[in-house]
Short mmCIF file of C-alpha atoms and ligand atoms in Angstrom, two decimals:
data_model
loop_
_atom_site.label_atom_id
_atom_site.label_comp_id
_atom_site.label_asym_id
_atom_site.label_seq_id
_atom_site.Cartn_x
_atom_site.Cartn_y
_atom_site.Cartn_z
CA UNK A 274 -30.36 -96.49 38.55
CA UNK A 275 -31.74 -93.07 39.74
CA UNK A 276 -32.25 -92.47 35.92
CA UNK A 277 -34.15 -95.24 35.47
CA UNK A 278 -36.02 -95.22 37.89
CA UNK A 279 -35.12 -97.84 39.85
CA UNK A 280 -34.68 -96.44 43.32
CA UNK A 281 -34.72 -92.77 44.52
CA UNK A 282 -31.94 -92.80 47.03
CA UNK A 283 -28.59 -94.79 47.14
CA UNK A 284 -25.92 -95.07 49.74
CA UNK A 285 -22.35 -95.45 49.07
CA UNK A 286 -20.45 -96.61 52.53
CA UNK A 287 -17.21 -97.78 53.71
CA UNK A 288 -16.51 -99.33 57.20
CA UNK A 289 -13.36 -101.14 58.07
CA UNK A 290 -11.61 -101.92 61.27
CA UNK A 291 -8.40 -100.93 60.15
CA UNK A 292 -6.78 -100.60 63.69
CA UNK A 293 -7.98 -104.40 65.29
CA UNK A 294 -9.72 -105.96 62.07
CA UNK A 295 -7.14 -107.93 59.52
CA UNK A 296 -8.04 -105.84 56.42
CA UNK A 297 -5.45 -102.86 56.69
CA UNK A 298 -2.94 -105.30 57.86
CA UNK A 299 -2.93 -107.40 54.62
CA UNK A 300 -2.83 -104.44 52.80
CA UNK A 301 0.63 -103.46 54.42
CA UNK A 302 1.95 -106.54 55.16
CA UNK A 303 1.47 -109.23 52.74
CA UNK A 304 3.28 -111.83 52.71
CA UNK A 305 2.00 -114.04 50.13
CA UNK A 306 3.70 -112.78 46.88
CA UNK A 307 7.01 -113.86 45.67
CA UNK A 308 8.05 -110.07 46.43
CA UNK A 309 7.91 -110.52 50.33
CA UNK A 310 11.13 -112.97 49.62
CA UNK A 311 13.26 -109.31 49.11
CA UNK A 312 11.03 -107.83 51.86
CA UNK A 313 8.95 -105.77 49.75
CA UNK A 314 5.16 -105.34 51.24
CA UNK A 315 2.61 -103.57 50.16
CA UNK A 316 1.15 -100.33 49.44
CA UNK A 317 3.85 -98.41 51.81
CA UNK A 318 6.94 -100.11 50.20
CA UNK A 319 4.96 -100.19 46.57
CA UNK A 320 4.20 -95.93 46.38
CA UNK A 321 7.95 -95.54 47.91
CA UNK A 322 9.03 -96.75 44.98
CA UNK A 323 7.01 -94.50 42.69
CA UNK A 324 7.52 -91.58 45.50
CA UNK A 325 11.74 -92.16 44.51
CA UNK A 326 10.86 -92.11 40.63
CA UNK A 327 8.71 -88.70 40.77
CA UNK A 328 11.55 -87.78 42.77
CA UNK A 329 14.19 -88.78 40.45
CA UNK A 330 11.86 -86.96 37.41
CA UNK A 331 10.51 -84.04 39.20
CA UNK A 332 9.99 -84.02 42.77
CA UNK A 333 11.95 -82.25 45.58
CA UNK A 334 10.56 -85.26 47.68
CA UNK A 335 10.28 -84.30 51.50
CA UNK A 336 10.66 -80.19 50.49
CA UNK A 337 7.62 -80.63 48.81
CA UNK A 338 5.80 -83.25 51.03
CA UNK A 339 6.26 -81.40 53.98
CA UNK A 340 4.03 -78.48 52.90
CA UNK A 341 1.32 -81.21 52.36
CA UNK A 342 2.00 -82.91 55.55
CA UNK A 343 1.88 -80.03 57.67
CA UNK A 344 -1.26 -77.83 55.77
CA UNK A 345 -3.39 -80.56 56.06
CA UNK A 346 -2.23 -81.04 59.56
CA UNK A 347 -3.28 -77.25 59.69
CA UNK A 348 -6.89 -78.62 59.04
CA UNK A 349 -6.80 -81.41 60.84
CA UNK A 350 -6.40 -78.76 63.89
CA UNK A 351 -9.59 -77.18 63.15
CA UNK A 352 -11.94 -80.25 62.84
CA UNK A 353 -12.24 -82.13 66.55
CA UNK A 354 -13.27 -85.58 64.80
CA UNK A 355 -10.01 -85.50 63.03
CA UNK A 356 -7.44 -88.38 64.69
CA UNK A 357 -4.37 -85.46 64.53
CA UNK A 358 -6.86 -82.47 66.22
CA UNK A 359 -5.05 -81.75 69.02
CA UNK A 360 -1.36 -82.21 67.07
CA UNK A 361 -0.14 -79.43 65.73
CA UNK A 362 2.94 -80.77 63.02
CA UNK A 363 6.14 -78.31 63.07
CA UNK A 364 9.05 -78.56 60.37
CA UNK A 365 11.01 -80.16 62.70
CA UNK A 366 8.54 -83.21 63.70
CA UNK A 367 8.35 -83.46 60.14
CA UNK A 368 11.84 -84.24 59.73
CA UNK A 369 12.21 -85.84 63.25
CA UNK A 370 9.63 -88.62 62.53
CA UNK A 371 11.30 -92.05 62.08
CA UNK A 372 12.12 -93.17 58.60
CA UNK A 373 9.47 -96.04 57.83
CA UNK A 374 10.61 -96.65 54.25
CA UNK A 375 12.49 -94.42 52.31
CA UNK A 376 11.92 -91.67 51.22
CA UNK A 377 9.03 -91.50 53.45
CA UNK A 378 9.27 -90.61 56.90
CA UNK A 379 5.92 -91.26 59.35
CA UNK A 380 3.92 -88.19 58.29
CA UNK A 381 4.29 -88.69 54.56
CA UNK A 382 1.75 -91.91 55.46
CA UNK A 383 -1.96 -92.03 56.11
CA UNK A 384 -3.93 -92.92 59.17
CA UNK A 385 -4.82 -96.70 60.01
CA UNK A 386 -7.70 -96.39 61.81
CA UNK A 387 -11.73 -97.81 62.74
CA UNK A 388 -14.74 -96.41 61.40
CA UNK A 389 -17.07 -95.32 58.55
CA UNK A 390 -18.29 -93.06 55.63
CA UNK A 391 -21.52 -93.05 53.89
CA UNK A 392 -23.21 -90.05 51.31
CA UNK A 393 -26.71 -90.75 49.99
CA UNK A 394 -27.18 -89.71 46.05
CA UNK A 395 -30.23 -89.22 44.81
CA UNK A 396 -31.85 -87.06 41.77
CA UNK A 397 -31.48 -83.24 41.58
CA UNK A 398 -35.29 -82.94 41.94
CA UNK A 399 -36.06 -85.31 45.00
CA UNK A 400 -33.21 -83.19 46.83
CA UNK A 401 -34.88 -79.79 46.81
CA UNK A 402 -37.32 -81.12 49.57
CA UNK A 403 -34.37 -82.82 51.81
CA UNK A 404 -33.15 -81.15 54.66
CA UNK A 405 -29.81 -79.86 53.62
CA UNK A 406 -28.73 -78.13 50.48
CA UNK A 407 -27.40 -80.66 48.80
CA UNK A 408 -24.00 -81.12 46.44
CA UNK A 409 -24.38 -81.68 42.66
CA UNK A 410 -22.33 -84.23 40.71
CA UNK A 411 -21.06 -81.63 37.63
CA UNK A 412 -18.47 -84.11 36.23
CA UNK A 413 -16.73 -87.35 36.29
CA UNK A 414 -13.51 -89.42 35.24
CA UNK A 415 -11.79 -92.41 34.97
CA UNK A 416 -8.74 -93.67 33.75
CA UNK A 417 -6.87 -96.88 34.57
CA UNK A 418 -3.24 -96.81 33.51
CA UNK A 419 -2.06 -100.16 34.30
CA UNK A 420 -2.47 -103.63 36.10
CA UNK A 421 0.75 -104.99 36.13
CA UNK A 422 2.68 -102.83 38.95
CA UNK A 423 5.66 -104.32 38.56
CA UNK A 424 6.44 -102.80 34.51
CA UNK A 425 4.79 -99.25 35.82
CA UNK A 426 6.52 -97.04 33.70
CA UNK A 427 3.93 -93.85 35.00
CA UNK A 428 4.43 -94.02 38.80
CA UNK A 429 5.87 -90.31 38.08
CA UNK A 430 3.05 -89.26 35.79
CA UNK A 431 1.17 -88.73 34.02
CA UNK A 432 -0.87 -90.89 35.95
CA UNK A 433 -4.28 -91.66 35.58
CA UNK A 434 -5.34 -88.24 36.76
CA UNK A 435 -4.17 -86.11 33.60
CA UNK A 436 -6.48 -88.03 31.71
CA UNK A 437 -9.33 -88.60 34.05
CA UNK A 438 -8.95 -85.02 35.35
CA UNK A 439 -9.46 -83.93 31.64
CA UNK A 440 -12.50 -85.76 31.26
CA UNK A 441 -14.43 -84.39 35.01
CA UNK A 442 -13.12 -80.91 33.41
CA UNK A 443 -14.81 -81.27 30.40
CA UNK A 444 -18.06 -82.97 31.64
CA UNK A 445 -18.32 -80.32 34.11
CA UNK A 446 -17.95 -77.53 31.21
CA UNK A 447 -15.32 -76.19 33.23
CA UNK A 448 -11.54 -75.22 33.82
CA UNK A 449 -8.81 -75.94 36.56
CA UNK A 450 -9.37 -71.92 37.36
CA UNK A 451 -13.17 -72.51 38.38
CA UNK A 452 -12.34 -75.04 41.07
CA UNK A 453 -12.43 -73.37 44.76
CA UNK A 454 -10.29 -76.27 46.55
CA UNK A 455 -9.61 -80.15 46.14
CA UNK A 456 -9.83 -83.11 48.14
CA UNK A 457 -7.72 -85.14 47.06
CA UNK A 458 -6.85 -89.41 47.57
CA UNK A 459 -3.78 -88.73 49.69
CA UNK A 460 -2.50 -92.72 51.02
CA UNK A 461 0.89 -90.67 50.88
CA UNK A 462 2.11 -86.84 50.39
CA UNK A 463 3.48 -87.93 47.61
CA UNK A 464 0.10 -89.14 45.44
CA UNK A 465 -1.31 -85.43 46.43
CA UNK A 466 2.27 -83.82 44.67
CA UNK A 467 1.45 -86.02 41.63
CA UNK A 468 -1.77 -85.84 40.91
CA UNK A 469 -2.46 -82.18 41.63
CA UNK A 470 0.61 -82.10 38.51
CA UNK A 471 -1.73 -84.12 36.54
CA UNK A 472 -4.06 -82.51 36.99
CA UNK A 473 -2.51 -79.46 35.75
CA UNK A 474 -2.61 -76.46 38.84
CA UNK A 475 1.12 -76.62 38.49
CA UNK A 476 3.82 -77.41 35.63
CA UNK A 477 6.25 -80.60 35.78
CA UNK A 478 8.36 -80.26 38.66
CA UNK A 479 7.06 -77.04 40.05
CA UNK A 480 5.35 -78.50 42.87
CA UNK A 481 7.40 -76.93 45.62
CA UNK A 482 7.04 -73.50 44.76
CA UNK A 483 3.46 -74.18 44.20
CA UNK A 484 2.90 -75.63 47.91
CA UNK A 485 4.91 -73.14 49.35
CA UNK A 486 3.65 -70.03 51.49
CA UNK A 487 0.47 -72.03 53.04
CA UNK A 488 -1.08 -72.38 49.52
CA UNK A 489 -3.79 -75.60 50.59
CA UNK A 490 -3.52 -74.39 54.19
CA UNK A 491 -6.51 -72.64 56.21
CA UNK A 492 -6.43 -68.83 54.31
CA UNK A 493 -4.77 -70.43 51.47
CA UNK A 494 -5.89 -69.71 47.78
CA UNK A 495 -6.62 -73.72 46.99
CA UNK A 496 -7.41 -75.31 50.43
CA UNK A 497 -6.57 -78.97 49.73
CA UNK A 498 -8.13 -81.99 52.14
CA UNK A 499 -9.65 -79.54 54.57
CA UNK A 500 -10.92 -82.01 56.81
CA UNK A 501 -6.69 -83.14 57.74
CA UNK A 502 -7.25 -85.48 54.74
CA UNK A 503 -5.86 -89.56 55.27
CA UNK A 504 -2.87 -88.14 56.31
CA UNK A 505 -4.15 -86.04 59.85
CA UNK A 506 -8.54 -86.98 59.61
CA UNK A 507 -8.66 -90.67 58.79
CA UNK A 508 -8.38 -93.06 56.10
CA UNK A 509 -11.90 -94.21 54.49
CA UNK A 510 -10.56 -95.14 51.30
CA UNK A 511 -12.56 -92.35 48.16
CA UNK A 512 -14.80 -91.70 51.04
CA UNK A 513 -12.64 -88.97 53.13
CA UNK A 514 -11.91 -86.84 50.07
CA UNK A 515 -15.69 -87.10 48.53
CA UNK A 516 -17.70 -87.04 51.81
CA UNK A 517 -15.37 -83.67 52.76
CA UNK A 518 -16.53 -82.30 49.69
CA UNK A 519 -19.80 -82.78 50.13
CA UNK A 520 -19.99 -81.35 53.62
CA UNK A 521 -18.11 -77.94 53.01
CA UNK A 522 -20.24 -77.30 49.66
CA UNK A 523 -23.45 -78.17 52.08
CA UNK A 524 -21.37 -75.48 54.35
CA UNK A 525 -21.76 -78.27 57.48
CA UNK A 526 -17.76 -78.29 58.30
CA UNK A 527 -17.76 -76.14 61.82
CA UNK A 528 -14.86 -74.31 62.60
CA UNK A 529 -12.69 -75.64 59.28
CA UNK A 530 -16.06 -74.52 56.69
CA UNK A 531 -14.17 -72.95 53.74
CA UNK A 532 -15.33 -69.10 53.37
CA UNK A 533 -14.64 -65.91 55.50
CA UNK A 534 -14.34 -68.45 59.00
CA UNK A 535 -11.05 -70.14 57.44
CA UNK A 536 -10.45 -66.88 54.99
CA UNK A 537 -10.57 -68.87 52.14
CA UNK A 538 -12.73 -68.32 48.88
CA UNK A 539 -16.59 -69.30 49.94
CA UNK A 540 -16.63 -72.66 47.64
CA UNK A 541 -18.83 -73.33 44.95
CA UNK A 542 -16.57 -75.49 42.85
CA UNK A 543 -14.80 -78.54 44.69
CA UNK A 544 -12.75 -80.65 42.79
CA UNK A 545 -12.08 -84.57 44.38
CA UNK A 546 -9.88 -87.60 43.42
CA UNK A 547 -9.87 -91.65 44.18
CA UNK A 548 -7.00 -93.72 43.34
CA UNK A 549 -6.43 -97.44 43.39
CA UNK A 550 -3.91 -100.07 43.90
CA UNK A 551 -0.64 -98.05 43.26
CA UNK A 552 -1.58 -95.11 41.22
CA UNK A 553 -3.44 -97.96 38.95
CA UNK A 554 -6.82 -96.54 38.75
CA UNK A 555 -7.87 -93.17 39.04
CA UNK A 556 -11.59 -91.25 39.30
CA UNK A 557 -11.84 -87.59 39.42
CA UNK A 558 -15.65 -86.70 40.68
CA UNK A 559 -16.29 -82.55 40.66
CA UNK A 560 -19.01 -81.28 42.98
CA UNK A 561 -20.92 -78.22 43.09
CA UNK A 562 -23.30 -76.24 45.42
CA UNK A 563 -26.69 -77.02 44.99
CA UNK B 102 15.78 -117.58 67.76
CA UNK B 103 15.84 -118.21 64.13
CA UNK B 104 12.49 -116.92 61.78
CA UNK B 105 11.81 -118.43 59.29
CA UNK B 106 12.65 -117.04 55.63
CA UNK B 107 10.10 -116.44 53.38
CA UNK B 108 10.86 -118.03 50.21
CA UNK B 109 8.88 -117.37 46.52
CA UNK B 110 5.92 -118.79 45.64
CA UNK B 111 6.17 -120.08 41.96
CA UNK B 112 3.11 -120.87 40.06
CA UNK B 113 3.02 -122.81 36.91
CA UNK B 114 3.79 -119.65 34.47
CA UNK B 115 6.99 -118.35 36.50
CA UNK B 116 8.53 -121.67 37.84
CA UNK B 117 10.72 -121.79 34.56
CA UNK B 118 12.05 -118.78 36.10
CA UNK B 119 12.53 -119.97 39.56
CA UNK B 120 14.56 -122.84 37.81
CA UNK B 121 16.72 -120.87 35.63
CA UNK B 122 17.51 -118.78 39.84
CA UNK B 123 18.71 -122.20 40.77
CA UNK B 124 21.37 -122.72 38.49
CA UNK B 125 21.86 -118.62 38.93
CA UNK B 126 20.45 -117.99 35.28
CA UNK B 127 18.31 -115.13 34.60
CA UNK B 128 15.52 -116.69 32.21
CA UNK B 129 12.52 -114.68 30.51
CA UNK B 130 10.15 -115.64 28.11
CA UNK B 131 10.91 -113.90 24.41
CA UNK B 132 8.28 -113.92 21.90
CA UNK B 133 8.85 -116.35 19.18
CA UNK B 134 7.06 -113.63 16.69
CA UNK B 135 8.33 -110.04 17.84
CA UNK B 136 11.25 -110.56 20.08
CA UNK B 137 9.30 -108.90 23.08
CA UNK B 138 11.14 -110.29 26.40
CA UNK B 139 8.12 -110.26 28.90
CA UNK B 140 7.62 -110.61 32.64
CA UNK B 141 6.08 -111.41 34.27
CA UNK B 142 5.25 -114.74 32.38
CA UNK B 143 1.82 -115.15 30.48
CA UNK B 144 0.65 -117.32 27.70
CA UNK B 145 0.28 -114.40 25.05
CA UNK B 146 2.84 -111.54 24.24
CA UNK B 147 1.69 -108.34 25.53
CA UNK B 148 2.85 -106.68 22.57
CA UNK B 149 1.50 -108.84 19.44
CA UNK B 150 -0.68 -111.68 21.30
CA UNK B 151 1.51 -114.17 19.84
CA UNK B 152 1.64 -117.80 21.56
CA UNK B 153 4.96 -118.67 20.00
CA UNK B 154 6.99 -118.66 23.43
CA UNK B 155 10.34 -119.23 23.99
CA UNK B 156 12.60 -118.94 27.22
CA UNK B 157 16.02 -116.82 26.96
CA UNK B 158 18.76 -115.92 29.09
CA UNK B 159 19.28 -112.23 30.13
CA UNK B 160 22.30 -110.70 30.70
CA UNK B 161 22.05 -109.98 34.53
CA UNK B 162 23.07 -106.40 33.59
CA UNK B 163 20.46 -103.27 33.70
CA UNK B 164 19.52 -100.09 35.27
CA UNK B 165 18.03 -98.94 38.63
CA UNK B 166 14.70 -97.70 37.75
CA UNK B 167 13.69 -96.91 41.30
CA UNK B 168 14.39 -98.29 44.74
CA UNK B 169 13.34 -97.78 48.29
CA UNK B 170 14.82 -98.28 51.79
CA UNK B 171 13.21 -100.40 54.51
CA UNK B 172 13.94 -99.01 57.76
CA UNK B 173 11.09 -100.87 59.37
CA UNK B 174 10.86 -104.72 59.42
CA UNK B 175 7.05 -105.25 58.06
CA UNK B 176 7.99 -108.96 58.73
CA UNK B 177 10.19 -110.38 61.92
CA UNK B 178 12.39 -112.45 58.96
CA UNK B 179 13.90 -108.36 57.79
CA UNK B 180 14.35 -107.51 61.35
CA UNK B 181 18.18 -107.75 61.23
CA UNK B 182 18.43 -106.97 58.13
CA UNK B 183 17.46 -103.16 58.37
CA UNK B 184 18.22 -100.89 56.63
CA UNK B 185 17.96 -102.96 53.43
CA UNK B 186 17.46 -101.61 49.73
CA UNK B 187 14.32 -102.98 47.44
CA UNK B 188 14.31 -101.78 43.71
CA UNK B 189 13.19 -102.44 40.56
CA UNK B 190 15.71 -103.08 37.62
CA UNK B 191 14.92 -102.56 34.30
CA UNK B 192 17.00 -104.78 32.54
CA UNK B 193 19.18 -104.55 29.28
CA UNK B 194 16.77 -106.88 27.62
CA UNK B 195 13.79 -104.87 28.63
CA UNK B 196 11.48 -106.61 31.48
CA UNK B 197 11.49 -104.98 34.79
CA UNK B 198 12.12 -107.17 37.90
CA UNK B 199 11.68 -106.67 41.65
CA UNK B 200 14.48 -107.04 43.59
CA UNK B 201 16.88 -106.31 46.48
CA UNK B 202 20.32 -103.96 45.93
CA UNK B 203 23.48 -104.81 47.32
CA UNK B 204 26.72 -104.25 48.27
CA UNK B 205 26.70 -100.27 48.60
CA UNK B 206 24.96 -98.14 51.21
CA UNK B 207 21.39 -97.09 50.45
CA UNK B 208 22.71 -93.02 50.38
CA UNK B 209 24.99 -94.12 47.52
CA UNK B 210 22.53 -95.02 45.01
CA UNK B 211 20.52 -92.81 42.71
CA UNK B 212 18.31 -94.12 39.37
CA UNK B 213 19.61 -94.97 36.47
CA UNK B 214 22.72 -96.51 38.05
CA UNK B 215 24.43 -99.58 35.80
CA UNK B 216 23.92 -102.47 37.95
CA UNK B 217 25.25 -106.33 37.76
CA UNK B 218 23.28 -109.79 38.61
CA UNK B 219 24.34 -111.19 42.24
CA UNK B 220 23.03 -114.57 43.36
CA UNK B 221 21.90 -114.86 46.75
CA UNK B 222 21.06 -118.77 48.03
CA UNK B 223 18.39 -118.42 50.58
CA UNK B 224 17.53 -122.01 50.64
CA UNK B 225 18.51 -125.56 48.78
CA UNK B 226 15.47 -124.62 46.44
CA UNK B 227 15.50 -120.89 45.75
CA UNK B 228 18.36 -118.46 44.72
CA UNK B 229 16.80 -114.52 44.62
CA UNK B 230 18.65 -112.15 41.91
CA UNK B 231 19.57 -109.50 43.74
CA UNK B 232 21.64 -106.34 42.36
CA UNK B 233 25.16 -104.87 42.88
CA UNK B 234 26.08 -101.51 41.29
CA UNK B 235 28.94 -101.32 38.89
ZN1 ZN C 885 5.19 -110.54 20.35
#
């Protein structure tokens, strides 16, 4: 539409009232499918049971999740609109949290919360005179595995990611070792373990190793959902990982801003991800500084 | 105080299969062209598009292919049931089916386990397969 001509400037939002509004609740607690008769509801119960097949295919489970848990807690720390800021997350209230359903404890979920997103895209040209340095949209993918959750045979990969990754890569003219840090859809620990996999920064079941050591924590080499992410900011559906991008590559992000305040790489490259129902859909969107 | 149960909500396409629960028979529809045992039900065979339809009986035997444990009731009808086991079983025949495991602790169990066909009669209507490991 910006192409054509047809506007200059649109704006992608998302508002719910997740905490007092009905929306959230019918996404956890659905009741109208013949699966609520064996007390299976939504998205909580439906990624547990793809979290238990990664685990039974690659995944250390909570060994790995817990670095995820607790580095984007680590973030969450440094950015006062985030709903965990003042909560620092030890390996012990990791463990300690109550069991919601297996294998996930409480911090392996996202926030349920109120509130908003919105970016504004518009052409490369009509941003030069705006304000703020803007991002730039260098590549994009999509891939959408399946609709029929129930027969899911790729809840442990590859998931759409691999293929949707490959696609943003290519676009972009890029590879995996030009991106400077990720946002990335993270409704549970466990969809961050996956799809980072699919997208390739580590091999088939290496994922622990890989997060270990404070690797996507502030001074890490790939900072990962620097703003505490769905799991420790708040849950805005493709809008927390994107609109984080967008802010640290316009350098607006305060005391978590990736580069020498955070001593992480200054970033010029920032990969993102969106998924859908339960590892369904994917998109992978890569940004970089305009 | 008793809650009340929530039962399954047949349409059209799967009440054959609610039927077959009833009489604690484990019906699928095969395709009449390429064998393909489907669910969940549908008018063409996701394999071939065939219409030719018929319904079968499965075994009641499979494997786990993954399962979770509720420790939370979502709804007040699970409350004292906690902790309870939901899985999906990916049966001998092929089709994958949502369902509750029983009759061994939750630490016990582990994918890929052989499991067996239990009937459990919620109601006068409705009898849920549920899985026991053997
Ligand atoms: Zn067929």
């Amino acid at each position: 539409m910006l192409d054509a001509g047809i506007c200059n400037y649109v704006v992608i939002s998302y508002g719910h009232s997740g905490l007092w509004g009905g929306g959230m609740r019918q996404l956890l607690f659905n009741t109208r499918a013949s699966e609520a008769a064996f007390g299976h509801f939504g998205a909580v119960g439906r990624y547990a049971l793809a979290a238990r097949r990664g685990m039974h295919a690659f995944s250390r489970g909570p060994d790995t999740w817990k670095h995820i848990a607790m580095g984007q807690r680590k973030w969450a720390n440094l950015n006062p609109a985030a709903i965990m800021h003042a909560k620092p997350m030890s390996e012990e209230d990791y463990y300690g949290a109550p069991l919601v359903v297996e294998p996930f404890r409480l911090f392996d979920n996202c926030q349920m919360n109120d509130g908003g997103r919105a970016i504004i895209v518009t052409s490369a040209e009509r941003a030069k005179d705006l304000k703020h340095r803007p991002a730039l949209i260098m590549g994009m993918g999509l891939d959408n595995p399946c609709n029929e959750i129930a027969q899911a045979q790729y809840t442990a990969g590859p998931t759409g990611a691999k293929k949707a990754g490959r696609a943003a890569l290519e676009m972009a003219g890029i590879g995996l070792a030009d991106i400077d840090a990720c946002q990335i859809y993270d409704c549970f620990t466990y969809t961050v373990e996956v799809t980072l996999q699919d997208y390739g920064f580590f091999g088939y079941g290496e994922g622990k190793d890989w997060f270990k050591g404070g690797t996507i924590e502030p001074g890490g080499r790939m900072p990962v959902n620097t703003s505490g992410g769905q799991l420790s900011e708040a849950y805005f559906m493709g809008l927390t990982p994107i609109s984080e991008a967008v802010m640290q590559l316009m350098g607006r992000c305060g005391p978590r801003q990736l580069g020498p305040k955070t001593q992480t790489k200054e970033p010029q490259i920032i990969l993102c991800s969106d998924n859908g129902g339960t590892l369904q859909s994917h998109a992978c969107l890569i940004f970089r500084r305009g | 105080m008793s809650v009340e149960k929530i039962l399954p909500t047949p349409d059209a396409d799967s009440k054959p299969f609610w039927d077959g629960c009833r009489e604690h028979r484990l019906k699928f529809q095969q395709c009449g062209v390429c064998g393909e045992v489907r669910w969940p039900p549908s008018i063409l065979c996701p394999q071939c598009h065939s219409q030719n339809t018929r319904w079968m009986e499965a075994s009641g035997r499979g494997t786990i292919y993954t399962f979770a444990v509720y420790h939370q009731a979502f709804h007040p009808a699970f409350k004292g049931k906690l902790p309870y086991v939901v899985a999906v079983v990916k049966l001998d025949e092929g089709p994958m089916l949502l369902t509750n495991l029983v009759g061994r602790p939750p630490d016990s169990l582990a994918c890929e386990m052989p499991v067996q066909v239990e009937w459990d009669d919620i109601s006068e209507e409705y009898s849920l397969p549920k899985f026991r490991p053997i």
